[in-house]
Tab-separated table of C-alpha atoms in Angstrom:
chain	number	residue	atom	x	y	z
A	22	MET	CA	0.000	0.000	0.000
A	23	ARG	CA	1.102	3.579	-0.566
A	24	PRO	CA	1.716	5.784	2.466
A	25	LEU	CA	-1.275	7.481	4.033
A	26	SER	CA	-0.472	10.978	2.844
A	27	ARG	CA	-1.992	14.386	2.200
A	28	ARG	CA	-5.774	14.317	2.499
A	29	ARG	CA	-6.267	10.599	1.946
A	30	PHE	CA	-5.729	9.926	5.647
A	31	LEU	CA	-8.882	11.872	6.543
A	32	ALA	CA	-11.162	9.448	4.734
A	33	ALA	CA	-9.179	6.276	5.295
A	34	THR	CA	-9.977	3.831	8.039
A	35	ALA	CA	-6.618	2.095	7.911
A	36	GLY	CA	-3.072	3.318	7.427
A	37	THR	CA	-0.069	2.011	5.639
A	38	THR	CA	2.263	-0.732	6.648
A	39	ALA	CA	4.881	1.926	7.342
A	40	ALA	CA	2.631	3.979	9.560
A	41	LEU	CA	1.224	0.921	11.280
A	42	SER	CA	4.690	-0.199	12.272
A	43	LEU	CA	5.030	2.874	14.463
A	44	ALA	CA	2.684	1.433	17.047
A	45	SER	CA	3.472	-1.508	19.287
A	46	PRO	CA	1.353	-4.677	18.985
A	47	SER	CA	-0.538	-3.724	22.114
A	48	ALA	CA	-1.120	-0.222	20.765
A	49	ARG	CA	-2.457	-1.546	17.460
A	50	ALA	CA	-4.949	-3.642	19.367
A	51	ALA	CA	-6.140	-0.736	21.492
A	52	VAL	CA	-9.079	0.317	19.326
A	53	PRO	CA	-12.211	1.871	20.848
A	54	GLY	CA	-14.391	-0.847	22.310
A	55	PRO	CA	-16.174	-1.663	25.557
A	56	ARG	CA	-13.939	0.801	27.406
A	57	GLY	CA	-15.449	3.674	25.474
A	58	PRO	CA	-13.840	6.499	23.522
A	59	PHE	CA	-11.040	7.080	26.037
A	60	GLY	CA	-9.756	3.522	26.265
A	61	ARG	CA	-7.743	2.773	29.383
A	62	HIS	CA	-7.207	6.455	30.151
A	63	GLY	CA	-10.255	7.092	32.342
A	64	THR	CA	-13.409	9.109	31.691
A	65	PRO	CA	-14.882	12.428	32.825
A	66	ALA	CA	-16.628	10.442	35.554
A	67	ALA	CA	-13.442	8.651	36.593
A	68	ARG	CA	-10.507	10.936	35.866
A	69	LEU	CA	-6.979	9.619	36.006
A	70	THR	CA	-6.034	12.789	37.896
A	71	PRO	CA	-7.843	16.014	38.807
A	72	GLN	CA	-5.840	17.689	36.030
A	73	THR	CA	-6.951	15.302	33.283
A	74	LEU	CA	-9.417	16.601	30.697
A	75	TYR	CA	-11.209	14.560	28.040
A	76	VAL	CA	-11.800	15.687	24.449
A	77	ASP	CA	-14.230	14.000	22.082
A	78	PRO	CA	-15.733	15.439	18.874
A	79	LEU	CA	-18.948	13.513	19.575
A	80	GLY	CA	-19.508	15.233	22.908
A	81	ARG	CA	-18.697	12.408	25.310
A	82	GLY	CA	-15.894	14.324	26.992
A	83	ASP	CA	-15.324	17.653	28.687
A	84	PHE	CA	-14.747	19.421	25.361
A	85	THR	CA	-15.336	18.774	21.673
A	86	SER	CA	-12.203	20.605	20.473
A	87	VAL	CA	-8.555	20.513	21.476
A	88	ARG	CA	-8.366	24.305	21.387
A	89	ALA	CA	-11.175	24.660	23.931
A	90	ALA	CA	-9.535	22.107	26.216
A	91	VAL	CA	-6.192	23.937	26.074
A	92	ALA	CA	-7.923	27.232	26.865
A	93	ALA	CA	-9.386	25.640	30.000
A	94	THR	CA	-5.967	24.690	31.333
A	95	THR	CA	-3.951	27.204	33.320
A	96	GLY	CA	-0.533	26.650	34.799
A	97	SER	CA	1.394	23.410	34.749
A	98	GLY	CA	0.794	19.680	34.568
A	99	TRP	CA	-2.432	19.203	32.606
A	100	THR	CA	-3.211	16.063	30.593
A	101	LEU	CA	-5.561	15.950	27.599
A	102	VAL	CA	-6.942	12.589	26.512
A	103	LEU	CA	-8.177	12.777	22.908
A	104	ALA	CA	-10.840	10.381	21.666
A	105	PRO	CA	-10.571	9.121	18.081
A	106	GLY	CA	-11.604	11.688	15.517
A	107	VAL	CA	-10.472	14.404	13.145
A	108	TYR	CA	-9.992	17.719	14.925
A	109	ARG	CA	-9.987	20.363	12.186
A	110	GLU	CA	-8.665	23.401	14.006
A	111	THR	CA	-5.540	25.320	14.915
A	112	VAL	CA	-4.188	24.923	18.432
A	113	ALA	CA	-1.561	26.858	20.404
A	114	VAL	CA	0.043	25.956	23.725
A	115	ASP	CA	1.636	29.145	25.044
A	116	ALA	CA	4.691	29.305	27.294
A	117	THR	CA	2.653	29.434	30.513
A	118	ARG	CA	1.053	25.998	30.056
A	119	THR	CA	4.083	23.889	30.966
A	120	GLU	CA	4.441	20.126	31.503
A	121	ALA	CA	1.382	19.322	29.374
A	122	THR	CA	0.682	15.822	28.081
A	123	TRP	CA	-1.587	14.913	25.170
A	124	ILE	CA	-2.620	11.285	24.719
A	125	GLY	CA	-4.359	9.667	21.765
A	126	ALA	CA	-6.837	7.470	23.601
A	127	SER	CA	-6.844	4.518	21.192
A	128	GLU	CA	-3.035	4.336	21.252
A	129	ASP	CA	-2.955	4.311	17.458
A	130	PRO	CA	-1.836	7.626	15.922
A	131	ARG	CA	-4.024	7.094	12.854
A	132	ASP	CA	-7.141	7.508	14.962
A	133	VAL	CA	-6.523	10.988	16.384
A	134	VAL	CA	-5.766	13.678	13.791
A	135	ILE	CA	-5.289	17.384	14.446
A	136	VAL	CA	-5.328	19.093	11.049
A	137	HIS	CA	-5.814	22.431	9.314
A	138	ASP	CA	-4.944	23.883	5.915
A	139	ASN	CA	-3.220	27.266	6.175
A	140	ALA	CA	-0.080	28.038	4.161
A	141	ALA	CA	2.401	30.861	4.474
A	142	GLY	CA	0.733	32.647	1.581
A	143	THR	CA	-2.852	32.098	2.711
A	144	PRO	CA	-4.629	35.465	3.121
A	145	LYS	CA	-5.556	36.318	6.714
A	146	PRO	CA	-9.071	37.598	7.459
A	147	GLY	CA	-7.692	40.927	8.694
A	148	GLY	CA	-5.257	41.407	5.827
A	149	GLY	CA	-1.813	40.124	5.004
A	150	THR	CA	-0.820	36.461	4.975
A	151	TYR	CA	-0.051	33.913	7.682
A	152	GLY	CA	3.659	33.444	7.002
A	153	THR	CA	5.452	30.186	7.767
A	154	THR	CA	5.022	30.315	11.541
A	155	GLY	CA	1.411	31.416	11.299
A	156	SER	CA	0.580	28.519	8.986
A	157	ALA	CA	1.137	25.955	11.759
A	158	THR	CA	-1.807	23.747	12.641
A	159	THR	CA	-0.357	23.228	16.132
A	160	THR	CA	2.120	25.489	17.932
A	161	VAL	CA	3.812	24.527	21.202
A	162	GLN	CA	5.859	27.144	23.061
A	163	ALA	CA	5.677	25.635	26.555
A	164	ASP	CA	8.448	23.578	28.124
A	165	GLY	CA	7.866	19.953	29.096
A	166	PHE	CA	5.294	19.079	26.417
A	167	THR	CA	4.683	15.388	25.671
A	168	ALA	CA	2.468	13.837	22.995
A	169	ARG	CA	1.700	10.171	22.391
A	170	TRP	CA	-0.199	8.440	19.587
A	171	ILE	CA	-1.381	11.589	17.768
A	172	THR	CA	-1.219	12.717	14.132
A	173	PHE	CA	-0.358	16.370	13.521
A	174	ALA	CA	-1.133	17.418	9.951
A	175	ASN	CA	-1.430	20.259	7.490
A	176	ASP	CA	-3.366	19.228	4.388
A	177	TRP	CA	-2.908	22.405	2.346
A	178	LEU	CA	-2.209	21.441	-1.267
A	179	ARG	CA	-0.325	23.382	-3.931
A	180	ALA	CA	-2.612	22.047	-6.645
A	181	ASP	CA	-5.653	23.626	-4.977
A	182	HIS	CA	-4.019	27.071	-4.770
A	183	PRO	CA	-1.953	27.789	-7.895
A	184	ASP	CA	-2.165	31.521	-7.149
A	185	ILE	CA	-0.298	31.199	-3.817
A	186	THR	CA	3.506	31.245	-3.921
A	187	GLY	CA	4.103	30.955	-0.164
A	188	THR	CA	3.683	27.180	-0.076
A	189	GLN	CA	5.163	26.496	3.366
A	190	ALA	CA	2.445	24.735	5.373
A	191	VAL	CA	3.515	23.653	8.859
A	192	ALA	CA	1.828	20.754	10.651
A	193	ILE	CA	3.425	21.586	14.005
A	194	LYS	CA	5.907	24.113	15.336
A	195	ILE	CA	7.613	23.154	18.603
A	196	GLN	CA	9.681	25.696	20.510
A	197	GLY	CA	9.694	24.466	24.109
A	198	ASP	CA	12.534	22.725	25.889
A	199	ARG	CA	12.018	19.051	26.828
A	200	SER	CA	9.399	18.401	24.138
A	201	ALA	CA	8.823	14.685	23.530
A	202	PHE	CA	6.787	12.858	20.893
A	203	HIS	CA	6.221	9.109	21.048
A	204	HIS	CA	4.485	7.113	18.292
A	205	CYS	CA	3.233	10.277	16.569
A	206	ARG	CA	2.780	11.125	12.886
A	207	PHE	CA	3.529	14.435	11.169
A	208	LEU	CA	1.921	14.850	7.728
A	209	GLY	CA	2.363	17.672	5.247
A	210	HIS	CA	4.358	18.775	2.219
A	211	GLN	CA	6.667	21.760	2.664
A	212	ASP	CA	7.901	22.533	6.205
A	213	THR	CA	5.910	19.754	7.887
A	214	LEU	CA	7.784	19.559	11.213
A	215	TYR	CA	9.232	22.819	12.551
A	216	ALA	CA	11.568	21.778	15.384
A	217	ASP	CA	12.659	25.150	16.712
A	218	SER	CA	13.261	27.200	19.870
A	219	THR	CA	11.812	30.394	21.304
A	220	SER	CA	14.966	32.456	20.665
A	221	LEU	CA	18.566	32.212	19.505
A	222	ALA	CA	19.772	32.086	23.102
A	223	VAL	CA	17.556	29.100	23.978
A	224	PHE	CA	18.808	25.620	23.065
A	225	ALA	CA	15.494	23.783	23.152
A	226	ARG	CA	15.803	19.989	23.455
A	227	GLN	CA	13.341	17.743	21.651
A	228	TYR	CA	12.945	13.979	21.339
A	229	TYR	CA	11.026	11.999	18.701
A	230	ALA	CA	10.715	8.233	19.100
A	231	HIS	CA	8.947	5.781	16.771
A	232	CYS	CA	7.474	8.660	14.778
A	233	TYR	CA	6.528	8.971	11.111
A	234	VAL	CA	7.187	12.189	9.163
A	235	GLU	CA	6.349	12.868	5.530
A	236	GLY	CA	6.769	15.797	3.175
A	237	ASP	CA	8.795	17.199	0.307
A	238	VAL	CA	10.607	20.549	0.773
A	239	ASP	CA	12.625	21.060	3.992
A	240	PHE	CA	10.045	19.034	5.831
A	241	VAL	CA	12.067	18.711	9.045
A	242	PHE	CA	13.583	22.097	9.846
A	243	GLY	CA	14.482	24.606	12.552
A	244	ARG	CA	17.119	25.346	15.205
A	245	ALA	CA	16.204	22.933	18.023
A	246	THR	CA	18.533	20.352	19.499
A	247	ALA	CA	16.487	17.360	18.406
A	248	VAL	CA	16.973	13.602	18.509
A	249	TYR	CA	14.998	11.408	16.089
A	250	GLU	CA	15.218	7.771	17.132
A	251	HIS	CA	13.529	4.818	15.409
A	252	CYS	CA	11.692	7.252	13.135
A	253	HIS	CA	10.526	6.854	9.552
A	254	PHE	CA	10.864	9.794	7.163
A	255	ARG	CA	8.969	9.506	3.882
A	256	THR	CA	9.548	11.738	0.846
A	257	LEU	CA	6.524	12.336	-1.362
A	258	ASN	CA	6.178	12.146	-5.109
A	259	ARG	CA	5.476	15.383	-6.998
A	260	THR	CA	3.642	15.938	-10.267
A	261	ASP	CA	4.306	19.689	-10.369
A	262	LEU	CA	8.036	19.290	-11.075
A	263	ALA	CA	9.631	17.716	-14.130
A	264	ALA	CA	13.117	17.153	-12.748
A	265	ALA	CA	15.100	16.537	-9.586
A	266	PRO	CA	15.438	17.558	-6.904
A	267	TYR	CA	11.897	17.282	-5.615
A	268	GLY	CA	12.918	18.401	-2.159
A	269	PHE	CA	15.058	18.053	0.950
A	270	VAL	CA	14.419	16.004	4.072
A	271	PHE	CA	16.248	18.152	6.643
A	272	ALA	CA	16.947	21.887	6.796
A	273	PRO	CA	18.459	22.626	10.217
A	274	SER	CA	19.171	26.223	11.240
A	275	THR	CA	21.202	25.518	14.375
A	276	ALA	CA	22.527	28.588	16.171
A	277	GLY	CA	26.283	28.948	15.849
A	278	ALA	CA	26.687	28.900	19.630
A	279	ASN	CA	24.762	25.631	19.942
A	280	PRO	CA	27.115	22.628	19.783
A	281	ARG	CA	24.338	20.228	18.763
A	282	GLY	CA	21.538	20.381	16.225
A	283	TYR	CA	19.680	17.389	14.749
A	284	LEU	CA	20.645	13.777	15.450
A	285	VAL	CA	18.927	11.040	13.433
A	286	THR	CA	19.684	7.554	14.713
A	287	ARG	CA	18.423	4.037	14.015
A	288	SER	CA	15.825	5.357	11.604
A	289	ARG	CA	14.773	5.029	7.961
A	290	ILE	CA	14.259	7.385	5.020
A	291	SER	CA	12.063	6.017	2.233
A	292	SER	CA	10.477	7.609	-0.820
A	293	GLU	CA	7.485	7.635	-3.137
A	294	ALA	CA	9.557	9.563	-5.698
A	295	PRO	CA	11.916	8.257	-8.379
A	296	ASP	CA	15.392	7.189	-7.308
A	297	ALA	CA	17.807	9.985	-6.368
A	298	PHE	CA	15.158	12.718	-6.631
A	299	TYR	CA	15.659	13.916	-3.035
A	300	LYS	CA	18.547	15.474	-1.147
A	301	LEU	CA	19.188	14.390	2.397
A	302	ALA	CA	19.622	17.959	3.630
A	303	ARG	CA	20.445	21.558	2.943
A	304	PRO	CA	21.477	24.170	5.518
A	305	TRP	CA	19.051	26.931	6.436
A	306	VAL	CA	20.814	30.116	7.487
A	307	PRO	CA	17.924	32.523	8.143
A	308	SER	CA	18.228	36.212	7.389
A	309	SER	CA	17.468	36.785	11.081
A	310	ASP	CA	20.572	34.813	12.093
A	311	THR	CA	23.355	34.848	9.538
A	312	THR	CA	25.703	33.416	12.196
A	313	ALA	CA	23.820	30.113	12.212
A	314	ARG	CA	25.832	26.952	11.567
A	315	PRO	CA	23.326	24.223	10.738
A	316	SER	CA	24.114	20.885	12.380
A	317	LEU	CA	22.875	17.449	11.299
A	318	THR	CA	24.208	13.976	12.041
A	319	VAL	CA	22.555	10.925	10.494
A	320	ARG	CA	23.810	7.629	11.850
A	321	ASP	CA	22.888	3.930	11.820
A	322	THR	CA	20.009	4.780	9.506
A	323	ARG	CA	18.763	3.202	6.271
A	324	LEU	CA	18.623	5.591	3.325
A	325	ASP	CA	16.541	4.148	0.516
A	326	ALA	CA	17.056	4.876	-3.179
A	327	GLY	CA	15.073	8.122	-3.154
A	328	ILE	CA	18.104	9.888	-1.653
A	329	ASP	CA	20.737	11.124	-4.112
A	330	ALA	CA	23.780	9.120	-3.033
A	331	VAL	CA	26.209	11.014	-5.269
A	332	ALA	CA	25.309	14.488	-3.978
A	333	PRO	CA	23.071	14.145	-0.899
A	334	TYR	CA	23.626	17.740	0.265
A	335	THR	CA	23.092	21.051	-1.470
A	336	ASP	CA	23.063	24.755	-0.670
A	337	MET	CA	20.011	26.805	0.180
A	338	SER	CA	22.101	29.929	-0.453
A	339	ALA	CA	25.434	30.187	-2.230
A	340	SER	CA	26.553	32.521	0.554
A	341	PHE	CA	26.382	29.628	3.036
A	342	PRO	CA	27.704	26.465	1.360
A	343	TRP	CA	26.834	23.195	2.992
A	344	GLN	CA	30.509	22.271	3.265
A	345	ASN	CA	30.955	25.057	5.844
A	346	GLN	CA	28.208	23.693	8.071
A	347	ARG	CA	28.133	20.752	10.463
A	348	PHE	CA	26.831	17.811	8.434
A	349	ALA	CA	28.004	14.253	9.065
A	350	GLU	CA	27.030	10.596	8.715
A	351	TYR	CA	28.044	7.364	10.354
A	352	ARG	CA	27.370	3.709	9.487
A	353	ASN	CA	24.315	4.357	7.354
A	354	THR	CA	23.002	1.651	5.033
A	355	GLY	CA	20.887	1.338	1.910
A	356	PRO	CA	21.312	2.531	-1.683
A	357	GLY	CA	20.970	6.178	-0.690
A	358	ALA	CA	23.924	5.823	1.690
A	359	ARG	CA	26.482	4.580	-0.843
A	360	ILE	CA	29.706	6.571	-0.704
A	361	THR	CA	30.592	7.157	-4.338
A	362	VAL	CA	32.055	10.664	-4.003
A	363	PRO	CA	33.716	10.739	-0.558
A	364	GLU	CA	34.014	14.530	-0.388
A	365	ASN	CA	30.215	14.764	-0.700
A	366	ARG	CA	29.610	12.461	2.276
A	367	PRO	CA	31.425	13.652	5.430
A	368	GLN	CA	31.731	10.761	7.903
A	369	LEU	CA	32.256	10.734	11.660
A	370	THR	CA	35.253	8.918	13.047
A	371	GLY	CA	34.637	6.223	15.630
A	372	GLU	CA	35.741	8.605	18.371
A	373	GLN	CA	33.396	11.340	17.177
A	374	ALA	CA	30.521	8.864	16.950
A	375	ARG	CA	30.854	8.032	20.640
A	376	SER	CA	29.526	11.492	21.472
A	377	ALA	CA	26.822	11.494	18.783
A	378	THR	CA	24.245	9.939	21.096
A	379	ARG	CA	20.905	10.858	22.575
A	380	GLU	CA	22.514	11.091	26.002
A	381	THR	CA	25.035	13.673	24.835
A	382	TYR	CA	22.468	15.695	22.928
A	383	LEU	CA	19.803	15.744	25.649
A	384	GLY	CA	21.935	15.841	28.796
A	385	ASP	CA	20.134	15.242	32.080
A	386	TRP	CA	16.755	14.864	30.350
A	387	GLU	CA	15.926	11.210	29.591
A	388	PRO	CA	12.524	11.127	27.855
A	389	TRP	CA	12.974	7.543	26.643
A	390	LYS	CA	12.723	6.171	30.196
A	391	GLY	CA	9.335	4.884	31.285
A	392	GLU	CA	7.595	5.907	28.073
A	393	CYS	CA	5.305	3.815	25.853
């Protein structure tokens, strides 16, 4: 089966083999049944904690929308349990709502979808356009945010809006420190997953485990310190372009003072597109921070044939060539990882690889312990 992408996931009742593999066997079995829409996570009549709220589009919870539930939370430590359904809305978790947890009740990320369809160039009701940040379906600025078994999506399509040139359409923008996502999906096209921080001086740490991310142009981007472990990245086919490249998987914009940017480990990058039609990465040096030195390490990861093995990196701007940034690989496999032109594939030494670990990147924060 082809990946559950773009708007097809909204009507589908089952996902792809790739997406299904993100959930554990017990999670795949946890479909709504006698326990009701909230599964094993309690009910409004029997809350797991006093700070647990229940969201259900059919009205069986405390709220029918995620946005309304977030608005009802003040301070720290709230949990939202989301019943299966499609939540078509935009949601923002501001910096004051710390240590929040969102749980997809069925424990299958295909069942709980938060989606909207703004792009950077979409006109705003009051004038102007949304811009890249404003296009985000979900925005998280608070520290300590955790999500499990949820799909975050932006289903804006270029083909539906040929008059719009600002085609960035963010599914989620995360800026908080200690942000963790377990068994989640991120669906979009350009700029799907915006892993960022609140300012240049903040080195926000993020962790993604057993997640699925799909898109085409720069679809994992930003300046966070982020670890992607056991994740599946899927590049989409395009009918609007006649030649390669179709896009770029990663576009980090790591601050120059930050020693660590993106680490991809024990993961996979596959493709719907023809062989070699995607670049692994290009560096994003924003006009707001020309001192940025984008950092990306991909290790112990399978790169399928969609990645251009001869020239996997390219420039976003000639003023900031990728060779001057911090890109490296280590022990990758698959046809997209073949080293045919060594100068185009910088490799870590064994000694350098010993510090390219989740422990080094995330320090005293250990989000993989006791989770899922």
